[in-house]
mmCIF file of C-alpha atoms in Angstrom:
data_model
loop_
_atom_site.group_PDB
_atom_site.id
_atom_site.type_symbol
_atom_site.label_atom_id
_atom_site.label_comp_id
_atom_site.label_asym_id
_atom_site.label_seq_id
_atom_site.Cartn_x
_atom_site.Cartn_y
_atom_site.Cartn_z
ATOM 1 C CA MET A 16 156.356 161.724 45.790
ATOM 2 C CA GLN A 17 158.689 161.697 48.795
ATOM 3 C CA ILE A 18 156.552 164.355 50.482
ATOM 4 C CA PHE A 19 153.466 162.137 50.048
ATOM 5 C CA ILE A 20 155.300 159.117 51.499
ATOM 6 C CA ASP A 21 156.466 161.201 54.454
ATOM 7 C CA LEU A 22 152.911 162.361 55.115
ATOM 8 C CA VAL A 23 151.518 158.816 54.976
ATOM 9 C CA THR A 24 154.217 157.333 57.213
ATOM 10 C CA ASN A 25 154.337 160.180 59.735
ATOM 11 C CA ALA A 26 153.528 158.695 63.159
ATOM 12 C CA ASN A 27 151.685 161.768 64.475
ATOM 13 C CA LEU A 28 149.554 162.059 61.342
ATOM 14 C CA GLN A 29 148.720 158.345 61.488
ATOM 15 C CA ALA A 30 147.511 158.629 65.079
ATOM 16 C CA TRP A 31 145.737 162.003 64.849
ATOM 17 C CA VAL A 32 144.650 162.260 61.196
ATOM 18 C CA TRP A 33 144.788 159.101 59.074
ATOM 19 C CA GLY A 34 143.330 156.748 61.720
ATOM 20 C CA PRO A 35 140.352 158.970 62.598
ATOM 21 C CA LEU A 36 139.866 159.858 58.908
ATOM 22 C CA MET A 37 139.627 156.169 58.033
ATOM 23 C CA GLY A 38 137.033 155.722 60.778
ATOM 24 C CA VAL A 39 135.016 158.694 59.522
ATOM 25 C CA LEU A 40 135.066 157.465 55.911
ATOM 26 C CA CYS A 41 133.990 153.948 56.915
ATOM 27 C CA GLY A 42 131.218 155.353 59.114
ATOM 28 C CA VAL A 43 129.892 157.585 56.324
ATOM 29 C CA LEU A 44 130.125 154.753 53.800
ATOM 30 C CA PHE A 45 128.345 152.117 55.880
ATOM 31 C CA ALA A 46 125.684 154.284 57.531
ATOM 32 C CA GLY A 47 125.220 156.740 54.654
ATOM 33 C CA ILE A 48 123.912 154.236 52.100
ATOM 34 C CA THR A 49 121.609 152.546 54.601
ATOM 35 C CA ASN A 50 117.939 153.425 54.242
ATOM 36 C CA PRO A 51 115.871 154.728 57.175
ATOM 37 C CA PRO A 52 113.960 152.041 59.134
ATOM 38 C CA THR A 53 110.742 150.815 57.570
ATOM 39 C CA VAL A 54 107.335 151.815 58.928
ATOM 40 C CA ASN A 55 106.760 148.440 60.592
ATOM 41 C CA ALA A 56 110.293 148.185 61.989
ATOM 42 C CA PRO A 57 110.683 147.686 65.770
ATOM 43 C CA VAL A 58 111.255 150.919 67.671
ATOM 44 C CA THR A 59 113.202 150.216 70.877
ATOM 45 C CA VAL A 60 116.422 148.275 71.442
ATOM 46 C CA ILE A 61 114.632 145.442 73.272
ATOM 47 C CA GLN A 62 111.984 145.106 70.545
ATOM 48 C CA THR A 63 114.630 145.053 67.832
ATOM 49 C CA THR A 64 116.717 142.443 69.654
ATOM 50 C CA ARG A 65 113.706 140.187 70.209
ATOM 51 C CA THR A 66 112.673 140.502 66.579
ATOM 52 C CA TYR A 67 116.179 139.681 65.381
ATOM 53 C CA ILE A 68 116.560 136.651 67.667
ATOM 54 C CA THR A 69 113.118 135.372 66.663
ATOM 55 C CA ASN A 70 114.205 135.347 63.022
ATOM 56 C CA LEU A 71 117.420 133.477 63.737
ATOM 57 C CA THR A 72 117.940 129.761 63.325
ATOM 58 C CA THR A 73 120.359 128.816 66.052
ATOM 59 C CA LYS A 74 122.466 125.697 66.222
ATOM 60 C CA GLY A 75 123.694 124.131 69.463
ATOM 61 C CA GLY A 76 127.155 122.764 70.074
ATOM 62 C CA SER A 77 129.181 121.015 72.695
ATOM 63 C CA SER A 78 132.498 121.879 74.161
ATOM 64 C CA GLY A 79 134.998 119.853 76.078
ATOM 65 C CA SER A 80 137.081 120.726 79.078
ATOM 66 C CA ALA A 81 140.696 120.024 79.873
ATOM 67 C CA SER A 82 142.362 119.672 83.248
ATOM 68 C CA GLY A 83 145.580 121.504 84.054
ATOM 69 C CA GLU A 84 148.776 119.733 85.044
ATOM 70 C CA GLY A 85 152.172 120.866 86.228
ATOM 71 C CA ALA A 86 151.126 123.874 88.304
ATOM 72 C CA GLY A 87 154.721 124.540 89.297
ATOM 73 C CA ALA A 88 155.928 124.636 85.701
ATOM 74 C CA VAL A 89 153.036 126.888 84.733
ATOM 75 C CA PHE A 90 153.802 129.272 87.597
ATOM 76 C CA PHE A 91 157.484 129.391 86.639
ATOM 77 C CA ALA A 92 156.665 130.047 82.988
ATOM 78 C CA LEU A 93 154.191 132.740 84.047
ATOM 79 C CA ALA A 94 156.813 134.462 86.217
ATOM 80 C CA ILE A 95 159.325 134.464 83.360
ATOM 81 C CA GLY A 96 156.622 135.731 81.010
ATOM 82 C CA VAL A 97 155.745 138.613 83.350
ATOM 83 C CA MET A 98 159.394 139.672 83.640
ATOM 84 C CA PHE A 99 159.790 139.520 79.863
ATOM 85 C CA LEU A 100 156.602 141.542 79.243
ATOM 86 C CA VAL A 101 157.619 144.200 81.763
ATOM 87 C CA TRP A 102 161.042 144.462 80.093
ATOM 88 C CA LYS A 103 159.615 144.702 76.576
ATOM 89 C CA TYR A 104 156.964 147.191 77.668
ATOM 90 C CA ALA A 105 159.625 149.447 79.180
ATOM 91 C CA ILE A 106 161.575 149.394 75.904
ATOM 92 C CA TYR A 107 158.659 149.854 73.501
ATOM 93 C CA VAL A 108 156.328 151.884 75.725
ATOM 94 C CA GLU A 109 156.038 154.763 73.238
ATOM 95 C CA LEU A 110 155.148 152.355 70.445
ATOM 96 C CA VAL A 111 152.563 150.594 72.630
ATOM 97 C CA HIS A 112 150.876 153.876 73.544
ATOM 98 C CA TYR A 113 150.987 155.016 69.914
ATOM 99 C CA TYR A 114 149.224 151.929 68.532
ATOM 100 C CA LEU A 115 146.671 151.935 71.341
ATOM 101 C CA TRP A 116 145.868 155.583 70.637
ATOM 102 C CA MET A 117 145.635 154.952 66.896
ATOM 103 C CA LEU A 118 143.199 152.081 67.479
ATOM 104 C CA LEU A 119 141.163 154.180 69.902
ATOM 105 C CA SER A 120 140.968 157.221 67.607
ATOM 106 C CA THR A 121 139.852 155.032 64.705
ATOM 107 C CA LEU A 122 137.164 153.338 66.825
ATOM 108 C CA LEU A 123 135.893 156.669 68.150
ATOM 109 C CA ALA A 124 135.819 158.296 64.719
ATOM 110 C CA PHE A 125 133.972 155.345 63.146
ATOM 111 C CA SER A 126 131.491 155.032 66.015
ATOM 112 C CA MET A 127 130.677 158.727 66.309
ATOM 113 C CA THR A 128 130.355 159.154 62.540
ATOM 114 C CA THR A 129 128.107 156.108 62.173
ATOM 115 C CA ALA A 130 125.984 157.245 65.116
ATOM 116 C CA LEU A 131 125.666 160.786 63.716
ATOM 117 C CA VAL A 132 124.712 159.614 60.221
ATOM 118 C CA SER A 133 122.247 157.109 61.715
ATOM 119 C CA LEU A 134 120.715 159.924 63.773
ATOM 120 C CA LEU A 135 120.315 162.112 60.687
ATOM 121 C CA LYS A 136 118.663 159.239 58.809
ATOM 122 C CA GLY A 137 116.085 158.653 61.543
ATOM 123 C CA GLN A 138 117.509 155.449 63.001
ATOM 124 C CA PHE A 139 117.213 156.696 66.608
ATOM 125 C CA THR A 140 113.547 155.779 67.020
ATOM 126 C CA SER A 141 113.613 155.752 70.837
ATOM 127 C CA ASN A 142 115.710 157.083 73.711
ATOM 128 C CA SER A 143 117.013 153.573 74.447
ATOM 129 C CA TRP A 144 119.156 153.692 71.302
ATOM 130 C CA ALA A 145 120.929 156.798 72.585
ATOM 131 C CA VAL A 146 121.778 155.047 75.866
ATOM 132 C CA TYR A 147 123.247 151.967 74.160
ATOM 133 C CA ILE A 148 125.231 154.081 71.685
ATOM 134 C CA VAL A 149 126.427 156.934 73.914
ATOM 135 C CA ALA A 150 127.477 154.708 76.848
ATOM 136 C CA PRO A 151 130.084 152.713 74.847
ATOM 137 C CA ILE A 152 131.385 155.903 73.212
ATOM 138 C CA THR A 153 131.832 157.387 76.706
ATOM 139 C CA ILE A 154 133.739 154.264 77.814
ATOM 140 C CA LEU A 155 135.992 154.549 74.756
ATOM 141 C CA ALA A 156 136.648 158.189 75.590
ATOM 142 C CA GLY A 157 137.575 157.066 79.111
ATOM 143 C CA CYS A 158 140.121 154.671 77.586
ATOM 144 C CA GLY A 159 141.786 157.709 76.025
ATOM 145 C CA GLY A 160 142.191 159.202 79.486
ATOM 146 C CA ILE A 161 143.703 155.935 80.733
ATOM 147 C CA ILE A 162 146.262 155.893 77.898
ATOM 148 C CA GLY A 163 147.149 159.511 78.661
ATOM 149 C CA LEU A 164 147.567 158.652 82.356
ATOM 150 C CA ALA A 165 149.846 155.716 81.497
ATOM 151 C CA LYS A 166 151.971 157.964 79.308
ATOM 152 C CA SER A 167 152.308 160.723 81.897
ATOM 153 C CA SER A 168 153.045 158.356 84.810
ATOM 154 C CA PHE A 169 155.794 156.402 83.022
ATOM 155 C CA ASP A 170 159.382 157.434 83.731
ATOM 156 C CA PRO A 171 161.301 157.720 80.408
ATOM 157 C CA GLU A 172 164.525 156.747 82.157
ATOM 158 C CA LEU A 173 163.147 153.214 82.521
ATOM 159 C CA THR A 174 163.313 152.793 78.742
ATOM 160 C CA GLN A 175 167.030 153.538 78.719
ATOM 161 C CA LEU A 176 167.598 151.274 81.728
ATOM 162 C CA ALA A 177 165.685 148.373 80.137
ATOM 163 C CA SER A 178 167.498 148.709 76.819
ATOM 164 C CA GLN A 179 170.855 148.302 78.584
ATOM 165 C CA ARG A 180 169.963 145.147 80.527
ATOM 166 C CA THR A 181 168.535 141.673 80.032
ATOM 167 C CA PHE A 182 164.931 141.119 81.041
ATOM 168 C CA PHE A 183 165.949 139.207 84.208
ATOM 169 C CA ASP A 184 168.547 141.752 85.298
ATOM 170 C CA PHE A 185 166.201 144.652 84.611
ATOM 171 C CA TYR A 186 163.332 143.157 86.617
ATOM 172 C CA VAL A 187 165.338 141.758 89.541
ATOM 173 C CA HIS A 188 168.158 144.284 89.948
ATOM 174 C CA GLY A 189 167.135 147.337 87.911
ATOM 175 C CA LEU A 190 163.804 147.937 89.626
ATOM 176 C CA SER A 191 162.928 148.569 93.255
ATOM 177 C CA ALA A 192 160.051 146.736 94.923
ATOM 178 C CA TYR A 193 157.765 149.648 94.145
ATOM 179 C CA GLY A 194 159.154 149.846 90.599
ATOM 180 C CA ARG A 195 158.304 146.195 89.968
ATOM 181 C CA SER A 196 154.787 146.718 91.316
ATOM 182 C CA LEU A 197 154.371 149.862 89.225
ATOM 183 C CA MET A 198 155.574 148.200 86.018
ATOM 184 C CA MET A 199 153.477 145.058 86.512
ATOM 185 C CA SER A 200 150.415 147.176 87.273
ATOM 186 C CA GLN A 201 150.934 149.369 84.234
ATOM 187 C CA VAL A 202 151.428 146.399 81.886
ATOM 188 C CA LEU A 203 148.304 144.735 83.269
ATOM 189 C CA GLY A 204 146.450 148.049 83.086
ATOM 190 C CA MET A 205 147.352 148.433 79.415
ATOM 191 C CA VAL A 206 146.158 144.875 78.712
ATOM 192 C CA VAL A 207 142.867 145.590 80.498
ATOM 193 C CA THR A 208 142.514 148.877 78.590
ATOM 194 C CA LEU A 209 143.064 147.105 75.275
ATOM 195 C CA LEU A 210 140.447 144.470 76.150
ATOM 196 C CA VAL A 211 137.978 147.164 77.225
ATOM 197 C CA MET A 212 138.570 149.022 73.947
ATOM 198 C CA VAL A 213 138.080 145.918 71.799
ATOM 199 C CA PHE A 214 135.014 144.631 73.664
ATOM 200 C CA THR A 215 133.462 148.107 73.849
ATOM 201 C CA GLY A 216 134.026 148.523 70.126
ATOM 202 C CA LEU A 217 132.298 145.185 69.491
ATOM 203 C CA ALA A 218 129.388 146.072 71.799
ATOM 204 C CA LEU A 219 128.992 149.428 70.090
ATOM 205 C CA LEU A 220 129.242 147.811 66.668
ATOM 206 C CA HIS A 221 126.498 145.381 67.674
ATOM 207 C CA TYR A 222 124.009 148.139 68.488
ATOM 208 C CA LEU A 223 124.927 150.169 65.425
ATOM 209 C CA ALA A 224 124.399 147.048 63.306
ATOM 210 C CA LEU A 225 121.189 146.133 65.157
ATOM 211 C CA MET A 226 119.888 149.637 64.550
ATOM 212 C CA ASN A 227 120.698 149.681 60.833
ATOM 213 C CA GLN A 228 119.541 146.144 59.989
ATOM 214 C CA ARG A 229 115.922 147.234 60.486
ATOM 215 C CA SER A 230 115.916 148.842 57.037
ATOM 216 C CA TYR A 231 116.217 147.083 53.688
ATOM 217 C CA GLY A 232 118.912 148.289 51.339
ATOM 218 C CA PRO A 233 122.273 147.404 49.776
ATOM 219 C CA LEU A 234 123.897 146.730 53.151
ATOM 220 C CA HIS A 235 121.024 144.893 54.854
ATOM 221 C CA ARG A 236 122.786 141.516 54.735
ATOM 222 C CA PHE A 237 125.996 143.139 55.946
ATOM 223 C CA TRP A 238 124.270 144.658 58.989
ATOM 224 C CA MET A 239 122.488 141.342 59.637
ATOM 225 C CA PHE A 240 125.830 139.533 59.601
ATOM 226 C CA LEU A 241 127.447 142.061 61.974
ATOM 227 C CA THR A 242 124.480 141.845 64.340
ATOM 228 C CA GLY A 243 124.804 138.077 64.552
ATOM 229 C CA ALA A 244 128.593 138.118 64.811
ATOM 230 C CA THR A 245 128.502 140.553 67.747
ATOM 231 C CA LEU A 246 125.347 139.249 69.461
ATOM 232 C CA PHE A 247 127.436 137.909 72.354
ATOM 233 C CA PHE A 248 128.293 141.506 73.335
ATOM 234 C CA SER A 249 124.689 142.659 73.674
ATOM 235 C CA GLY A 250 122.919 143.482 76.922
ATOM 236 C CA LYS A 251 123.333 145.931 79.791
ATOM 237 C CA SER A 252 125.548 143.492 81.690
ATOM 238 C CA TRP A 253 128.338 144.029 79.148
ATOM 239 C CA LEU A 254 128.227 147.781 79.697
ATOM 240 C CA PHE A 255 128.547 147.201 83.445
ATOM 241 C CA VAL A 256 131.487 144.795 82.990
ATOM 242 C CA LEU A 257 133.253 147.207 80.617
ATOM 243 C CA THR A 258 132.768 150.093 83.050
ATOM 244 C CA CYS A 259 134.266 147.985 85.832
ATOM 245 C CA GLY A 260 137.164 147.119 83.502
ATOM 246 C CA LEU A 261 137.775 150.811 82.867
ATOM 247 C CA VAL A 262 137.832 151.533 86.613
ATOM 248 C CA LEU A 263 140.201 148.585 87.172
ATOM 249 C CA ALA A 264 142.542 149.870 84.449
ATOM 250 C CA TYR A 265 142.604 153.286 86.130
ATOM 251 C CA LEU A 266 143.414 151.788 89.544
ATOM 252 C CA LEU A 267 146.169 149.669 87.996
ATOM 253 C CA ILE A 268 147.842 152.513 86.108
ATOM 254 C CA ASP A 269 147.531 155.332 88.629
ATOM 255 C CA PRO A 270 150.701 155.076 90.764
ATOM 256 C CA ARG A 271 148.778 155.993 93.925
ATOM 257 C CA TYR A 272 146.542 152.941 94.106
ATOM 258 C CA ILE A 273 147.237 149.298 93.193
ATOM 259 C CA PRO A 274 151.037 149.763 92.750
ATOM 260 C CA VAL A 275 151.267 151.115 96.323
ATOM 261 C CA TRP A 276 148.987 148.356 97.627
ATOM 262 C CA MET A 277 151.075 145.638 95.908
ATOM 263 C CA THR A 278 154.302 147.046 97.359
ATOM 264 C CA GLN A 279 152.891 146.969 100.900
ATOM 265 C CA GLN A 280 151.856 143.308 100.705
#
């Protein structure tokens, strides 16, 4: 029993085996019991999107706006927040990278499995589906490279230094000007990478759901729900924004670019 518990709780197995395995199982489960598209189903991505939107009953809503006050207080709180985040990131950097990689491996495994099963079941009825499915998977793979770059460019001695000091002392006295720029850039780069991963996953999920909702079967309502829930992330513009986000994350994390530029300002 102890051996089983050790296997389940092992950090390396969670990141490299259990996370991807969960994604594969979910992909096989959801895409495997979905029937092929019907004879009269739309063929291309644009046709399918138009057909889906035509069948929707949309409801309008209103939203209010609020004006900001106390810019000085907000700036002060933001500065303290940045110092605190940099300090915490330096202490828990390994844990941050671990959870990001686990999330990424699960997303990739689920997406690639669902796409493969959908391909085998005849869901790829035009080349446009391949573009909208492969492009997000490529962006997710790029996020893996960004996480690897962040890990390799981080100095492990900073973790020990941060754990021995308060967040203010670490940021103000423990780091050089370049060190502060590097840490701020890497924290921001990790945030951007996380957002790119989440939004890319939602965009990819939208097209996988849009593809599979063309057929009637046990999961038709489920795919219809996912298509509607992720409709905001449809369109080529999202792929362009996510690609730009990936490039920005790279420039933030690579020590040769934005960290150097920030130090020189």
